[in-house]
Amino acid sequence: NAGVMQNPRHLVRRRGQEARLRCSPMKGHSHVYWYRQLPEEGLKFMVYLQKENIIDESGMPKERFSAEFPKEGPSILRIQQVVRGDSAAYFCASSPGTGEDQPQHFGDGTRLSIL
Amino acid sequence: SQQGEEDPQALSIQEGENATMNCSYKTSINNLQWYRQNSGRGLVHLILIRSNEREKHSGRLRVTLDTSKKSSSLLITASRAADTASYFCATPHYGNTDKLIFGTGTRLQVFP
């Protein structure tokens, strides 16, 4: 029973390029969350999606960042025209539903480095 | 500002000793969760304590919650070198149970 799968584990981009981060939730989970972690800091919420719907994107920068969770396939976090400040670890988490006692299960993250 | 703040920021102990980490939060909560993160890895859920619970145990882990002081503690008893990791508390955003607000974490080092 595979856990949350994220790829790639490491991604290097030059300033101005696009970064695509993928997340396959655990089997049976239809809720996906993306978080960003800077070095020596905790995780910061970015966006919460269900299949084909963005439920809460209050943590997403208004420009250059977008997320989707299509009916088929993984969730994608897309960063256009990357800048040095986008360098961070991006984590995806999934849960089977909402509710007080539904812990989120995390992937091992994608470490994005911007040259 | 962060909903959860852990204390201490870093902790070094010998194997066999107990490790205590504290977390404070600001707003009302439905539950509080503790996660562990090994270096270069994702977060692993350790334990969830509901707002109407005062104490919860799981193996060598003991979590307390004091809603009057808006604080929680995580105690790891008889620590092992494998417990070396960062530990984070997290609370669901008030009014929205879906996104977690994390503290900055306690980095625990257990020496053999």
PDB file of C-alpha atoms in Angstrom:
ATOM      1  CA  ASN A   1       0.000   0.000   0.000  1.00  0.00           C
ATOM      2  CA  ALA A   2       2.070   2.843  -1.337  1.00  0.00           C
ATOM      3  CA  GLY A   3       2.140   6.103   0.530  1.00  0.00           C
ATOM      4  CA  VAL A   4       2.030   9.572  -0.954  1.00  0.00           C
ATOM      5  CA  MET A   5       4.396   9.666  -3.911  1.00  0.00           C
ATOM      6  CA  GLN A   6       6.077  12.848  -5.002  1.00  0.00           C
ATOM      7  CA  ASN A   7       8.356  13.360  -7.965  1.00  0.00           C
ATOM      8  CA  PRO A   8      10.869  14.439  -8.705  1.00  0.00           C
ATOM      9  CA  ARG A   9      12.670  14.280  -5.346  1.00  0.00           C
ATOM     10  CA  HIS A  10      15.055  16.992  -6.468  1.00  0.00           C
ATOM     11  CA  LEU A  11      14.521  19.597  -9.173  1.00  0.00           C
ATOM     12  CA  VAL A  12      16.982  22.216 -10.364  1.00  0.00           C
ATOM     13  CA  ARG A  13      15.808  25.124 -12.475  1.00  0.00           C
ATOM     14  CA  ARG A  14      17.305  28.348 -13.729  1.00  0.00           C
ATOM     15  CA  ARG A  15      15.617  31.644 -13.044  1.00  0.00           C
ATOM     16  CA  GLY A  16      12.747  32.201 -15.446  1.00  0.00           C
ATOM     17  CA  GLN A  17      12.074  28.525 -16.130  1.00  0.00           C
ATOM     18  CA  GLU A  18       9.000  26.573 -15.116  1.00  0.00           C
ATOM     19  CA  ALA A  19       8.860  23.979 -12.343  1.00  0.00           C
ATOM     20  CA  ARG A  20       6.292  21.182 -12.255  1.00  0.00           C
ATOM     21  CA  LEU A  21       5.936  19.149  -9.090  1.00  0.00           C
ATOM     22  CA  ARG A  22       3.809  16.011  -9.036  1.00  0.00           C
ATOM     23  CA  CYS A  23       1.962  14.286  -6.242  1.00  0.00           C
ATOM     24  CA  SER A  24       0.072  11.006  -6.263  1.00  0.00           C
ATOM     25  CA  PRO A  25      -2.033  10.674  -3.109  1.00  0.00           C
ATOM     26  CA  MET A  26      -2.451   7.486  -1.157  1.00  0.00           C
ATOM     27  CA  LYS A  27      -4.900   5.024  -2.626  1.00  0.00           C
ATOM     28  CA  GLY A  28      -8.416   5.961  -1.654  1.00  0.00           C
ATOM     29  CA  HIS A  29      -7.501   9.543  -0.731  1.00  0.00           C
ATOM     30  CA  SER A  30      -9.284  12.275  -2.639  1.00  0.00           C
ATOM     31  CA  HIS A  31      -7.982  15.277  -0.705  1.00  0.00           C
ATOM     32  CA  VAL A  32      -4.579  16.782  -1.480  1.00  0.00           C
ATOM     33  CA  TYR A  33      -2.664  19.544   0.286  1.00  0.00           C
ATOM     34  CA  TRP A  34       0.518  21.315  -0.738  1.00  0.00           C
ATOM     35  CA  TYR A  35       2.906  22.872   1.772  1.00  0.00           C
ATOM     36  CA  ARG A  36       6.212  24.712   1.419  1.00  0.00           C
ATOM     37  CA  GLN A  37       9.110  24.452   3.848  1.00  0.00           C
ATOM     38  CA  LEU A  38      12.049  26.823   3.985  1.00  0.00           C
ATOM     39  CA  PRO A  39      15.265  25.643   5.724  1.00  0.00           C
ATOM     40  CA  GLU A  40      14.989  25.450   9.510  1.00  0.00           C
ATOM     41  CA  GLU A  41      11.296  26.377   9.395  1.00  0.00           C
ATOM     42  CA  GLY A  42       7.976  24.634   9.699  1.00  0.00           C
ATOM     43  CA  LEU A  43       5.648  23.878   6.829  1.00  0.00           C
ATOM     44  CA  LYS A  44       3.453  26.638   5.420  1.00  0.00           C
ATOM     45  CA  PHE A  45       0.117  25.742   3.862  1.00  0.00           C
ATOM     46  CA  MET A  46      -0.289  26.637   0.198  1.00  0.00           C
ATOM     47  CA  VAL A  47      -3.365  25.000  -1.306  1.00  0.00           C
ATOM     48  CA  TYR A  48      -5.989  22.335  -0.672  1.00  0.00           C
ATOM     49  CA  LEU A  49      -7.631  20.481  -3.536  1.00  0.00           C
ATOM     50  CA  GLN A  50     -10.167  17.775  -4.124  1.00  0.00           C
ATOM     51  CA  LYS A  51     -10.616  16.058  -7.445  1.00  0.00           C
ATOM     52  CA  GLU A  52     -11.011  18.773 -10.106  1.00  0.00           C
ATOM     53  CA  ASN A  53     -11.621  21.462  -7.481  1.00  0.00           C
ATOM     54  CA  ILE A  54      -9.489  23.972  -5.620  1.00  0.00           C
ATOM     55  CA  ILE A  55     -11.021  24.271  -2.169  1.00  0.00           C
ATOM     56  CA  ASP A  56      -8.623  26.654  -0.431  1.00  0.00           C
ATOM     57  CA  GLU A  57      -5.716  28.458  -2.094  1.00  0.00           C
ATOM     58  CA  SER A  58      -5.245  31.090   0.577  1.00  0.00           C
ATOM     59  CA  GLY A  59      -1.563  30.192   1.001  1.00  0.00           C
ATOM     60  CA  MET A  60      -0.657  30.377  -2.656  1.00  0.00           C
ATOM     61  CA  PRO A  61       1.158  33.418  -4.049  1.00  0.00           C
ATOM     62  CA  LYS A  62      -1.202  35.267  -6.369  1.00  0.00           C
ATOM     63  CA  GLU A  63       1.176  35.188  -9.305  1.00  0.00           C
ATOM     64  CA  ARG A  64       3.214  32.448 -10.988  1.00  0.00           C
ATOM     65  CA  PHE A  65       1.851  29.614  -8.814  1.00  0.00           C
ATOM     66  CA  SER A  66      -0.978  27.301  -9.781  1.00  0.00           C
ATOM     67  CA  ALA A  67      -2.227  23.879  -8.723  1.00  0.00           C
ATOM     68  CA  GLU A  68      -4.526  21.291 -10.141  1.00  0.00           C
ATOM     69  CA  PHE A  69      -5.842  17.860  -9.255  1.00  0.00           C
ATOM     70  CA  PRO A  70      -7.417  16.400 -12.384  1.00  0.00           C
ATOM     71  CA  LYS A  71      -9.938  13.610 -12.487  1.00  0.00           C
ATOM     72  CA  GLU A  72      -7.216  11.272 -13.692  1.00  0.00           C
ATOM     73  CA  GLY A  73      -3.559  11.495 -12.755  1.00  0.00           C
ATOM     74  CA  PRO A  74      -1.533  13.195 -10.073  1.00  0.00           C
ATOM     75  CA  SER A  75      -1.899  16.607  -8.555  1.00  0.00           C
ATOM     76  CA  ILE A  76       0.437  19.169 -10.095  1.00  0.00           C
ATOM     77  CA  LEU A  77       1.961  22.238  -8.475  1.00  0.00           C
ATOM     78  CA  ARG A  78       3.235  24.538 -11.180  1.00  0.00           C
ATOM     79  CA  ILE A  79       5.581  27.470 -10.683  1.00  0.00           C
ATOM     80  CA  GLN A  80       6.146  29.707 -13.678  1.00  0.00           C
ATOM     81  CA  GLN A  81       9.137  32.006 -14.163  1.00  0.00           C
ATOM     82  CA  VAL A  82      10.875  30.745 -11.055  1.00  0.00           C
ATOM     83  CA  VAL A  83      12.964  33.085  -8.909  1.00  0.00           C
ATOM     84  CA  ARG A  84      15.634  32.341  -6.294  1.00  0.00           C
ATOM     85  CA  GLY A  85      13.113  32.820  -3.502  1.00  0.00           C
ATOM     86  CA  ASP A  86      11.149  29.813  -4.758  1.00  0.00           C
ATOM     87  CA  SER A  87      13.948  27.517  -3.565  1.00  0.00           C
ATOM     88  CA  ALA A  88      12.387  25.334  -0.888  1.00  0.00           C
ATOM     89  CA  ALA A  89      11.074  21.871  -0.137  1.00  0.00           C
ATOM     90  CA  TYR A  90       7.519  21.349  -1.352  1.00  0.00           C
ATOM     91  CA  PHE A  91       5.470  18.709   0.395  1.00  0.00           C
ATOM     92  CA  CYS A  92       2.245  17.099  -0.631  1.00  0.00           C
ATOM     93  CA  ALA A  93      -0.126  15.469   1.829  1.00  0.00           C
ATOM     94  CA  SER A  94      -3.333  13.527   1.343  1.00  0.00           C
ATOM     95  CA  SER A  95      -6.266  12.419   3.431  1.00  0.00           C
ATOM     96  CA  PRO A  96      -9.373  10.348   2.759  1.00  0.00           C
ATOM     97  CA  GLY A  97     -11.688  13.174   3.736  1.00  0.00           C
ATOM     98  CA  THR A  98     -12.220  16.106   6.020  1.00  0.00           C
ATOM     99  CA  GLY A  99     -13.023  15.882   9.663  1.00  0.00           C
ATOM    100  CA  GLU A 100     -11.350  16.369  12.955  1.00  0.00           C
ATOM    101  CA  ASP A 101      -9.645  13.009  13.199  1.00  0.00           C
ATOM    102  CA  GLN A 102      -8.249  12.699   9.698  1.00  0.00           C
ATOM    103  CA  PRO A 103      -4.466  13.057   9.903  1.00  0.00           C
ATOM    104  CA  GLN A 104      -2.686  14.043   6.761  1.00  0.00           C
ATOM    105  CA  HIS A 105      -0.162  11.649   5.226  1.00  0.00           C
ATOM    106  CA  PHE A 106       2.906  13.286   3.728  1.00  0.00           C
ATOM    107  CA  GLY A 107       5.173  12.480   0.827  1.00  0.00           C
ATOM    108  CA  ASP A 108       8.946  12.879   1.030  1.00  0.00           C
ATOM    109  CA  GLY A 109       8.822  16.174  -0.790  1.00  0.00           C
ATOM    110  CA  THR A 110      10.410  17.789  -3.811  1.00  0.00           C
ATOM    111  CA  ARG A 111      13.455  19.915  -3.147  1.00  0.00           C
ATOM    112  CA  LEU A 112      13.489  22.756  -5.620  1.00  0.00           C
ATOM    113  CA  SER A 113      16.729  24.618  -6.221  1.00  0.00           C
ATOM    114  CA  ILE A 114      16.852  27.731  -8.379  1.00  0.00           C
ATOM    115  CA  LEU A 115      20.177  28.642  -9.927  1.00  0.00           C
TER     116      LEU A 115
ATOM    117  CA  SER B   1       2.500  34.684  12.865  1.00  0.00           C
ATOM    118  CA  GLN B   2       2.735  30.970  13.515  1.00  0.00           C
ATOM    119  CA  GLN B   3      -0.182  29.302  15.237  1.00  0.00           C
ATOM    120  CA  GLY B   4       2.184  26.867  16.908  1.00  0.00           C
ATOM    121  CA  GLU B   5       5.519  27.659  18.459  1.00  0.00           C
ATOM    122  CA  GLU B   6       7.738  24.887  19.754  1.00  0.00           C
ATOM    123  CA  ASP B   7      10.148  25.133  22.616  1.00  0.00           C
ATOM    124  CA  PRO B   8      13.034  24.458  22.777  1.00  0.00           C
ATOM    125  CA  GLN B   9      14.241  25.016  19.228  1.00  0.00           C
ATOM    126  CA  ALA B  10      16.922  22.366  19.686  1.00  0.00           C
ATOM    127  CA  LEU B  11      17.499  19.627  22.234  1.00  0.00           C
ATOM    128  CA  SER B  12      20.434  17.236  22.671  1.00  0.00           C
ATOM    129  CA  ILE B  13      20.240  14.255  25.008  1.00  0.00           C
ATOM    130  CA  GLN B  14      21.820  10.848  25.615  1.00  0.00           C
ATOM    131  CA  GLU B  15      20.128   7.591  24.723  1.00  0.00           C
ATOM    132  CA  GLY B  16      17.879   6.423  27.517  1.00  0.00           C
ATOM    133  CA  GLU B  17      17.004   9.928  28.693  1.00  0.00           C
ATOM    134  CA  ASN B  18      13.573  11.475  28.291  1.00  0.00           C
ATOM    135  CA  ALA B  19      12.912  14.316  25.854  1.00  0.00           C
ATOM    136  CA  THR B  20      10.214  16.907  26.424  1.00  0.00           C
ATOM    137  CA  MET B  21       9.065  19.360  23.777  1.00  0.00           C
ATOM    138  CA  ASN B  22       6.489  22.063  24.242  1.00  0.00           C
ATOM    139  CA  CYS B  23       4.121  23.764  21.852  1.00  0.00           C
ATOM    140  CA  SER B  24       2.018  26.882  22.325  1.00  0.00           C
ATOM    141  CA  TYR B  25      -0.777  28.042  20.092  1.00  0.00           C
ATOM    142  CA  LYS B  26      -2.925  31.130  19.816  1.00  0.00           C
ATOM    143  CA  THR B  27      -6.506  30.373  18.817  1.00  0.00           C
ATOM    144  CA  SER B  28      -9.170  27.841  19.753  1.00  0.00           C
ATOM    145  CA  ILE B  29      -8.561  24.381  18.372  1.00  0.00           C
ATOM    146  CA  ASN B  30     -10.453  21.157  17.707  1.00  0.00           C
ATOM    147  CA  ASN B  31      -7.330  19.056  18.000  1.00  0.00           C
ATOM    148  CA  LEU B  32      -3.561  19.267  18.072  1.00  0.00           C
ATOM    149  CA  GLN B  33      -1.237  16.945  16.198  1.00  0.00           C
ATOM    150  CA  TRP B  34       2.421  16.053  16.518  1.00  0.00           C
ATOM    151  CA  TYR B  35       4.574  15.069  13.539  1.00  0.00           C
ATOM    152  CA  ARG B  36       8.144  13.867  13.177  1.00  0.00           C
ATOM    153  CA  GLN B  37      10.425  14.724  10.268  1.00  0.00           C
ATOM    154  CA  ASN B  38      13.646  12.874   9.649  1.00  0.00           C
ATOM    155  CA  SER B  39      16.313  14.740   7.719  1.00  0.00           C
ATOM    156  CA  GLY B  40      15.430  14.954   4.037  1.00  0.00           C
ATOM    157  CA  ARG B  41      12.118  13.178   4.474  1.00  0.00           C
ATOM    158  CA  GLY B  42       8.454  14.040   4.773  1.00  0.00           C
ATOM    159  CA  LEU B  43       6.444  14.325   7.951  1.00  0.00           C
ATOM    160  CA  VAL B  44       5.179  11.297   9.805  1.00  0.00           C
ATOM    161  CA  HIS B  45       2.040  11.639  11.906  1.00  0.00           C
ATOM    162  CA  LEU B  46       2.709  10.608  15.504  1.00  0.00           C
ATOM    163  CA  ILE B  47      -0.353  11.381  17.561  1.00  0.00           C
ATOM    164  CA  LEU B  48      -3.526  13.464  17.594  1.00  0.00           C
ATOM    165  CA  ILE B  49      -5.088  14.783  20.787  1.00  0.00           C
ATOM    166  CA  ARG B  50      -8.590  16.244  20.778  1.00  0.00           C
ATOM    167  CA  SER B  51      -9.459  19.452  22.565  1.00  0.00           C
ATOM    168  CA  ASN B  52     -11.514  17.547  25.177  1.00  0.00           C
ATOM    169  CA  GLU B  53      -8.600  15.244  26.026  1.00  0.00           C
ATOM    170  CA  ARG B  54      -5.880  16.092  28.539  1.00  0.00           C
ATOM    171  CA  GLU B  55      -3.411  13.295  27.966  1.00  0.00           C
ATOM    172  CA  LYS B  56      -2.753  10.603  25.409  1.00  0.00           C
ATOM    173  CA  HIS B  57      -0.205   7.812  25.128  1.00  0.00           C
ATOM    174  CA  SER B  58       1.219   5.920  22.177  1.00  0.00           C
ATOM    175  CA  GLY B  59       4.112   3.580  22.908  1.00  0.00           C
ATOM    176  CA  ARG B  60       6.960   5.701  24.288  1.00  0.00           C
ATOM    177  CA  LEU B  61       5.111   8.918  23.438  1.00  0.00           C
ATOM    178  CA  ARG B  62       3.019  10.879  25.884  1.00  0.00           C
ATOM    179  CA  VAL B  63       1.165  14.018  24.846  1.00  0.00           C
ATOM    180  CA  THR B  64      -0.583  16.462  27.130  1.00  0.00           C
ATOM    181  CA  LEU B  65      -2.893  19.296  26.226  1.00  0.00           C
ATOM    182  CA  ASP B  66      -3.822  22.281  28.373  1.00  0.00           C
ATOM    183  CA  THR B  67      -6.430  24.323  26.537  1.00  0.00           C
ATOM    184  CA  SER B  68      -6.558  26.940  29.300  1.00  0.00           C
ATOM    185  CA  LYS B  69      -2.892  27.721  28.674  1.00  0.00           C
ATOM    186  CA  LYS B  70      -3.091  26.961  24.955  1.00  0.00           C
ATOM    187  CA  SER B  71      -0.147  24.612  25.217  1.00  0.00           C
ATOM    188  CA  SER B  72       0.810  21.006  24.578  1.00  0.00           C
ATOM    189  CA  SER B  73       3.821  18.882  25.396  1.00  0.00           C
ATOM    190  CA  LEU B  74       5.320  15.818  23.777  1.00  0.00           C
ATOM    191  CA  LEU B  75       7.351  13.497  25.979  1.00  0.00           C
ATOM    192  CA  ILE B  76       9.508  10.764  24.477  1.00  0.00           C
ATOM    193  CA  THR B  77      10.603   8.314  27.139  1.00  0.00           C
ATOM    194  CA  ALA B  78      13.739   6.162  27.030  1.00  0.00           C
ATOM    195  CA  SER B  79      14.956   7.903  23.897  1.00  0.00           C
ATOM    196  CA  ARG B  80      16.904   6.102  21.179  1.00  0.00           C
ATOM    197  CA  ALA B  81      19.331   7.348  18.549  1.00  0.00           C
ATOM    198  CA  ALA B  82      16.604   6.618  15.973  1.00  0.00           C
ATOM    199  CA  ASP B  83      14.433   9.295  17.615  1.00  0.00           C
ATOM    200  CA  THR B  84      16.804  11.928  16.223  1.00  0.00           C
ATOM    201  CA  ALA B  85      14.555  14.125  14.071  1.00  0.00           C
ATOM    202  CA  SER B  86      12.618  17.379  14.033  1.00  0.00           C
ATOM    203  CA  TYR B  87       9.283  17.384  15.808  1.00  0.00           C
ATOM    204  CA  PHE B  88       6.428  19.695  14.862  1.00  0.00           C
ATOM    205  CA  CYS B  89       3.105  20.457  16.418  1.00  0.00           C
ATOM    206  CA  ALA B  90       0.265  21.355  14.079  1.00  0.00           C
ATOM    207  CA  THR B  91      -3.264  22.623  14.544  1.00  0.00           C
ATOM    208  CA  PRO B  92      -6.125  22.733  12.065  1.00  0.00           C
ATOM    209  CA  HIS B  93      -6.863  26.301  11.102  1.00  0.00           C
ATOM    210  CA  TYR B  94      -9.697  27.591  13.226  1.00  0.00           C
ATOM    211  CA  GLY B  95     -12.925  27.480  11.252  1.00  0.00           C
ATOM    212  CA  ASN B  96     -11.269  25.346   8.589  1.00  0.00           C
ATOM    213  CA  THR B  97     -10.316  21.833   9.554  1.00  0.00           C
ATOM    214  CA  ASP B  98      -8.467  21.157   6.364  1.00  0.00           C
ATOM    215  CA  LYS B  99      -5.245  23.094   6.488  1.00  0.00           C
ATOM    216  CA  LEU B 100      -2.681  22.575   9.200  1.00  0.00           C
ATOM    217  CA  ILE B 101      -0.733  25.372  10.810  1.00  0.00           C
ATOM    218  CA  PHE B 102       2.728  24.174  11.834  1.00  0.00           C
ATOM    219  CA  GLY B 103       5.153  25.488  14.377  1.00  0.00           C
ATOM    220  CA  THR B 104       8.844  25.959  13.640  1.00  0.00           C
ATOM    221  CA  GLY B 105       9.778  22.644  15.234  1.00  0.00           C
ATOM    222  CA  THR B 106      12.153  21.231  17.818  1.00  0.00           C
ATOM    223  CA  ARG B 107      15.304  19.599  16.494  1.00  0.00           C
ATOM    224  CA  LEU B 108      16.068  16.612  18.717  1.00  0.00           C
ATOM    225  CA  GLN B 109      19.486  14.954  18.700  1.00  0.00           C
ATOM    226  CA  VAL B 110      19.882  11.713  20.644  1.00  0.00           C
ATOM    227  CA  PHE B 111      23.467  10.597  21.149  1.00  0.00           C
ATOM    228  CA  PRO B 112      24.246   6.881  21.489  1.00  0.00           C
TER     229      PRO B 112
END
